[in-house]
Coordinates of C-alpha atoms (C1' of nucleotides) in Angstrom, one line a residue:
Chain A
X25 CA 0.0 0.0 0.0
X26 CA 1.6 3.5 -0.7
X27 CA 1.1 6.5 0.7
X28 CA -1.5 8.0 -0.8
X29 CA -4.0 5.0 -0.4
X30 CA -3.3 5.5 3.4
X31 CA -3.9 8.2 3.5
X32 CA -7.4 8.2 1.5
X33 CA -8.4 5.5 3.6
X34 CA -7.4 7.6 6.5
X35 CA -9.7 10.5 5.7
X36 CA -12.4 7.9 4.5
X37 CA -12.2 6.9 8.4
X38 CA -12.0 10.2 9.8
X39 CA -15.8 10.7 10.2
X40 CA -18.3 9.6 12.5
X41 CA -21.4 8.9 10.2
X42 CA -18.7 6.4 7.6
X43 CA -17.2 5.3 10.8
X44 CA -21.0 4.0 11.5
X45 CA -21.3 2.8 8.0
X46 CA -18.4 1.0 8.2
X47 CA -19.8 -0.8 11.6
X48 CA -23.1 -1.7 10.2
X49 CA -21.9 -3.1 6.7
X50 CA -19.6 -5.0 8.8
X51 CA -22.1 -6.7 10.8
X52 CA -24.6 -7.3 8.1
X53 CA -22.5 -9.6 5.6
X54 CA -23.1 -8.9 1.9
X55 CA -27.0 -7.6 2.9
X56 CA -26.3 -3.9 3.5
X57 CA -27.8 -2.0 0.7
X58 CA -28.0 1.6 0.7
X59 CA -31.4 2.1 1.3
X60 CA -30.7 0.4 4.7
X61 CA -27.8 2.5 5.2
X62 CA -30.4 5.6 4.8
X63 CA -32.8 4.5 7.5
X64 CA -29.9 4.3 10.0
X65 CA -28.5 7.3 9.7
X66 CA -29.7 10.8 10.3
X67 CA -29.0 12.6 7.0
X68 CA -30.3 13.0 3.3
X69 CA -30.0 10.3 0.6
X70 CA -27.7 12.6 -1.4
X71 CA -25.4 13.0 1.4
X72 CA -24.9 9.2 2.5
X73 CA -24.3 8.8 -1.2
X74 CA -21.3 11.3 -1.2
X75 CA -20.1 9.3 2.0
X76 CA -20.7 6.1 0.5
X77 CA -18.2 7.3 -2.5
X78 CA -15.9 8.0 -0.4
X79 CA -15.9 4.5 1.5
X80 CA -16.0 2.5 -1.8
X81 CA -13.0 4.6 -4.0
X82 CA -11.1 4.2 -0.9
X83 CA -11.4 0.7 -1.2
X84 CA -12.7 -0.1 2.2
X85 CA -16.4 -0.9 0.9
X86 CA -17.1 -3.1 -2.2
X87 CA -20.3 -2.5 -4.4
X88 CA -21.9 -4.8 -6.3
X89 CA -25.3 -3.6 -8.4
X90 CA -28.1 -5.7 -7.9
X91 CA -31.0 -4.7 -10.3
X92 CA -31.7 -1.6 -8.9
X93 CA -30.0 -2.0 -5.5
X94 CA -26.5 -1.8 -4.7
X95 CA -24.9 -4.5 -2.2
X96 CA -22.4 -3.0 0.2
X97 CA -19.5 -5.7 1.8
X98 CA -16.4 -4.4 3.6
X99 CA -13.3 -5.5 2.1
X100 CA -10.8 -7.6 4.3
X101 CA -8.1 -7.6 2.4
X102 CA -8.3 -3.9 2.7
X103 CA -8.6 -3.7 5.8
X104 CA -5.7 -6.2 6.5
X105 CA -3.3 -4.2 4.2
X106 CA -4.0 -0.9 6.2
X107 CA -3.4 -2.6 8.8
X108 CA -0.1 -3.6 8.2
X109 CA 0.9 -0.4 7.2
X110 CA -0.6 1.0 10.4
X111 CA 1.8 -1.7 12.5
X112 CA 5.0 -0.7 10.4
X113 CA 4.5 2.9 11.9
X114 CA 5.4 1.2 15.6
X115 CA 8.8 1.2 14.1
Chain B
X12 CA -11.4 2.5 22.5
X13 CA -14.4 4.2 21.3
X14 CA -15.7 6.0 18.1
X15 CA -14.8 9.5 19.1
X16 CA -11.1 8.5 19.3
X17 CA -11.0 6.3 16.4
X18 CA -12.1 9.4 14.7
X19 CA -9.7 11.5 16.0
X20 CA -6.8 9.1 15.1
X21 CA -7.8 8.8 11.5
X22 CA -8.5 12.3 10.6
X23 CA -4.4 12.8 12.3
X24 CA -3.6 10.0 10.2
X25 CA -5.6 11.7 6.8
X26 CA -2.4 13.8 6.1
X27 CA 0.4 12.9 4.0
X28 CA 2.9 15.3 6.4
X29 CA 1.8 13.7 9.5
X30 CA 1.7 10.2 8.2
X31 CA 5.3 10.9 6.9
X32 CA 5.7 12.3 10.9
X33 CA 4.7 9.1 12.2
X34 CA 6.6 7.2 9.8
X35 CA 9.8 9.3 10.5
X36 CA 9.5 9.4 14.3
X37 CA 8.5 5.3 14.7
X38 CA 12.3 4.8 12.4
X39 CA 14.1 6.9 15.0
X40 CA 12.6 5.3 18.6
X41 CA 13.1 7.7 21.2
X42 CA 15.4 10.5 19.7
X43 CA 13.0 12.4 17.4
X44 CA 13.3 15.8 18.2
X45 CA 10.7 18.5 16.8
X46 CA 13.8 20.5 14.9
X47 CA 14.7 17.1 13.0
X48 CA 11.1 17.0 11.6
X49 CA 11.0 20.4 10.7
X50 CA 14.3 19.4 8.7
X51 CA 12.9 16.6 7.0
X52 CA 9.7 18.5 6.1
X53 CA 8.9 21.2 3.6
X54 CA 6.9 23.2 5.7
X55 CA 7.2 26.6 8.5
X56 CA 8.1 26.0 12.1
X57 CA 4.3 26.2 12.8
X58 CA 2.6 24.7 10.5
X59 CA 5.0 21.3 11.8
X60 CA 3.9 22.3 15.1
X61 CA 0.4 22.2 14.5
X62 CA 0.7 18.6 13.0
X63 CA 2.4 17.4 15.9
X64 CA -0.4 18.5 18.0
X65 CA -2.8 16.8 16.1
X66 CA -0.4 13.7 16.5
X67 CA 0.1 13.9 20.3
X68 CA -3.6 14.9 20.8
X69 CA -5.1 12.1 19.2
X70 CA -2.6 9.8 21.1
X71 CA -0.8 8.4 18.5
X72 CA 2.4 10.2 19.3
X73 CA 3.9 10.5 23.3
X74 CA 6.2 14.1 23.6
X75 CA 8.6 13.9 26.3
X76 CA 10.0 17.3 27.3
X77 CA 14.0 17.2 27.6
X78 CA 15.5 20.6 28.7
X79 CA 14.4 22.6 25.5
X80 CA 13.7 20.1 23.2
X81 CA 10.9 17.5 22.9
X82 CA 11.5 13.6 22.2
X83 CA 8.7 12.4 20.9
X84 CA 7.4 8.0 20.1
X85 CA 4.9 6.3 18.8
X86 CA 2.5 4.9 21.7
X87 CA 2.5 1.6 20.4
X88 CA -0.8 0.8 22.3
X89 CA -2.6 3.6 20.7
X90 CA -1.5 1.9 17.7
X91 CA -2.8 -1.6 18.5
X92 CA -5.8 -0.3 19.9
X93 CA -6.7 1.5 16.8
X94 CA -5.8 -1.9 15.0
X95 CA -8.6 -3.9 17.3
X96 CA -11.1 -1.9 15.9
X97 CA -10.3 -1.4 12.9
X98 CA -10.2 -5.4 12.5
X99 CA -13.6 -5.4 14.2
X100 CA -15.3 -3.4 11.3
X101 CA -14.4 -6.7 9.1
X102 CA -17.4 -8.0 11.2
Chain C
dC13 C1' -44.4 2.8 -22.5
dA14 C1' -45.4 5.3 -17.9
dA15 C1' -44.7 5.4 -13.2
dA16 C1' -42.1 4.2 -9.3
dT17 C1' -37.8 2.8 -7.0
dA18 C1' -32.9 3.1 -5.9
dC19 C1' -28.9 5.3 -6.2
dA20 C1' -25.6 9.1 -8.3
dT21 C1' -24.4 13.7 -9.6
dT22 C1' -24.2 18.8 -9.8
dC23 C1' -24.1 22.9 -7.4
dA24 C1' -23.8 26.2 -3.7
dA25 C1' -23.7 27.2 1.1
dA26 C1' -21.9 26.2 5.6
dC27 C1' -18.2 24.6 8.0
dA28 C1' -13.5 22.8 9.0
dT29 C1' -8.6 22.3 8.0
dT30 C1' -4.1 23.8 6.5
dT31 C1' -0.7 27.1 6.2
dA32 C1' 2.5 31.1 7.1
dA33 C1' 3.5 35.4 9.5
dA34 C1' 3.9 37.3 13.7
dT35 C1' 4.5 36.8 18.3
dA36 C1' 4.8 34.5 22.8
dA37 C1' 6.6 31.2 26.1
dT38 C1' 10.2 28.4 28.0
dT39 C1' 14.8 26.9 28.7
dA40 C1' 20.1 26.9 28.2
dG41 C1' 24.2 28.9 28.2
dA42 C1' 27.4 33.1 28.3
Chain D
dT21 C1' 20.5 38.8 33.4
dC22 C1' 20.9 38.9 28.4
dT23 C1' 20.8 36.3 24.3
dA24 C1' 20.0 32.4 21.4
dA25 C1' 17.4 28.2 20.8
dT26 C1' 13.3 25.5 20.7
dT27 C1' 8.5 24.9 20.6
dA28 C1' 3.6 26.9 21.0
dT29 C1' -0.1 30.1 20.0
dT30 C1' -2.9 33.6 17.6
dT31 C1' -4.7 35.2 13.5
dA32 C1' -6.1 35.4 8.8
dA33 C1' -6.1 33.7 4.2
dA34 C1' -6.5 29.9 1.2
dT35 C1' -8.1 25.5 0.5
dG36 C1' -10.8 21.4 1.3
dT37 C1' -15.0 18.9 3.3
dT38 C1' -19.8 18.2 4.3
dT39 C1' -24.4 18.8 3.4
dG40 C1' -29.0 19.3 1.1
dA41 C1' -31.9 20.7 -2.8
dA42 C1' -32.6 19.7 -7.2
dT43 C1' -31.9 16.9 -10.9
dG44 C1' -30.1 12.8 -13.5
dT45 C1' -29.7 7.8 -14.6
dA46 C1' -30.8 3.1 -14.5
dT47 C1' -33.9 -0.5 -13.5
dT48 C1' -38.1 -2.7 -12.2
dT49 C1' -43.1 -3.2 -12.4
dG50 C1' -47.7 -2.3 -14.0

DNA sequence: CAAATACATTCAAACATTTAAATAATTAGA
DNA sequence: TCTAATTATTTAAATGTTTGAATGTATTTG
């Protein structure tokens, strides 16, 4: 992972409603869709979609298209390879 | 550790100066002194100084105080913490 | 095909972050 | 104590982010 992806993913993390997002999609394994997302949190569709962007081009979230739905699944691998990164700052 | 902090810590670590901060001052264990950064970084006295803050106020970074100068580490449990939760959005 | 559903995009306003200049505060050494 | 060294703070400008209203684009269903 370079630098630049860390630090995307960094900002991507850096707020509390896609910190949320993040939480939920986790628990809800390949069901999440964005309507859902929209029910659980507090602002406009418009604005969970800008969020949403962010998560997905990040590469935290995965979207697959569903007829007119879109299924949300947080990717591991991702996750994982931030990670180490993160641990490799310990020195 | 809860969302307010893990917040806090990715929004410090959503900055390609600080990230290259932490990176710098995890190589160098102990003897990182605020002058060195402001060597290795393209950047004012302050503007350095305000990154560190964000660094050290988010936990990520410990500042000793040494006479006039300032040692700074990596808190390594801040780091591992941060990790747990991160590996927890992975559901 | 028309209407409804689900999500994305554009745009502008509100808000937050980043930066440098200037200045302050603290400490070390002459 | 006076001066130099090191880091912090205040302020203001520039830049970036977040948000909602309006609108657009697919896709399903009647």
């Amino acid at each position: 992972m370079d630098i630049k992806q860390f630090e995307r993913i960094s900002k991507a993390l850096g707020d509390p409603h896609r910190i949320r997002i993040m939480q939920q999609v986790g628990k809800s394994p390949g069901c999440m869709q964005c309507a859902d997302i929209v029910e659980m949190i507090d602002l406009t569709q418009s604005a969970i979609s800008h969020h949403i962007k962010q998560l997905t081009e990040s590469g935290l979230l995965i979207a697959e298209k569903q007829g007119r739905n879109i299924k949300y699944a947080v990717d591991k691998d991702v996750v994982d390879t931030y990670t180490k990164f993160l641990q490799q700052l310990k020195g």
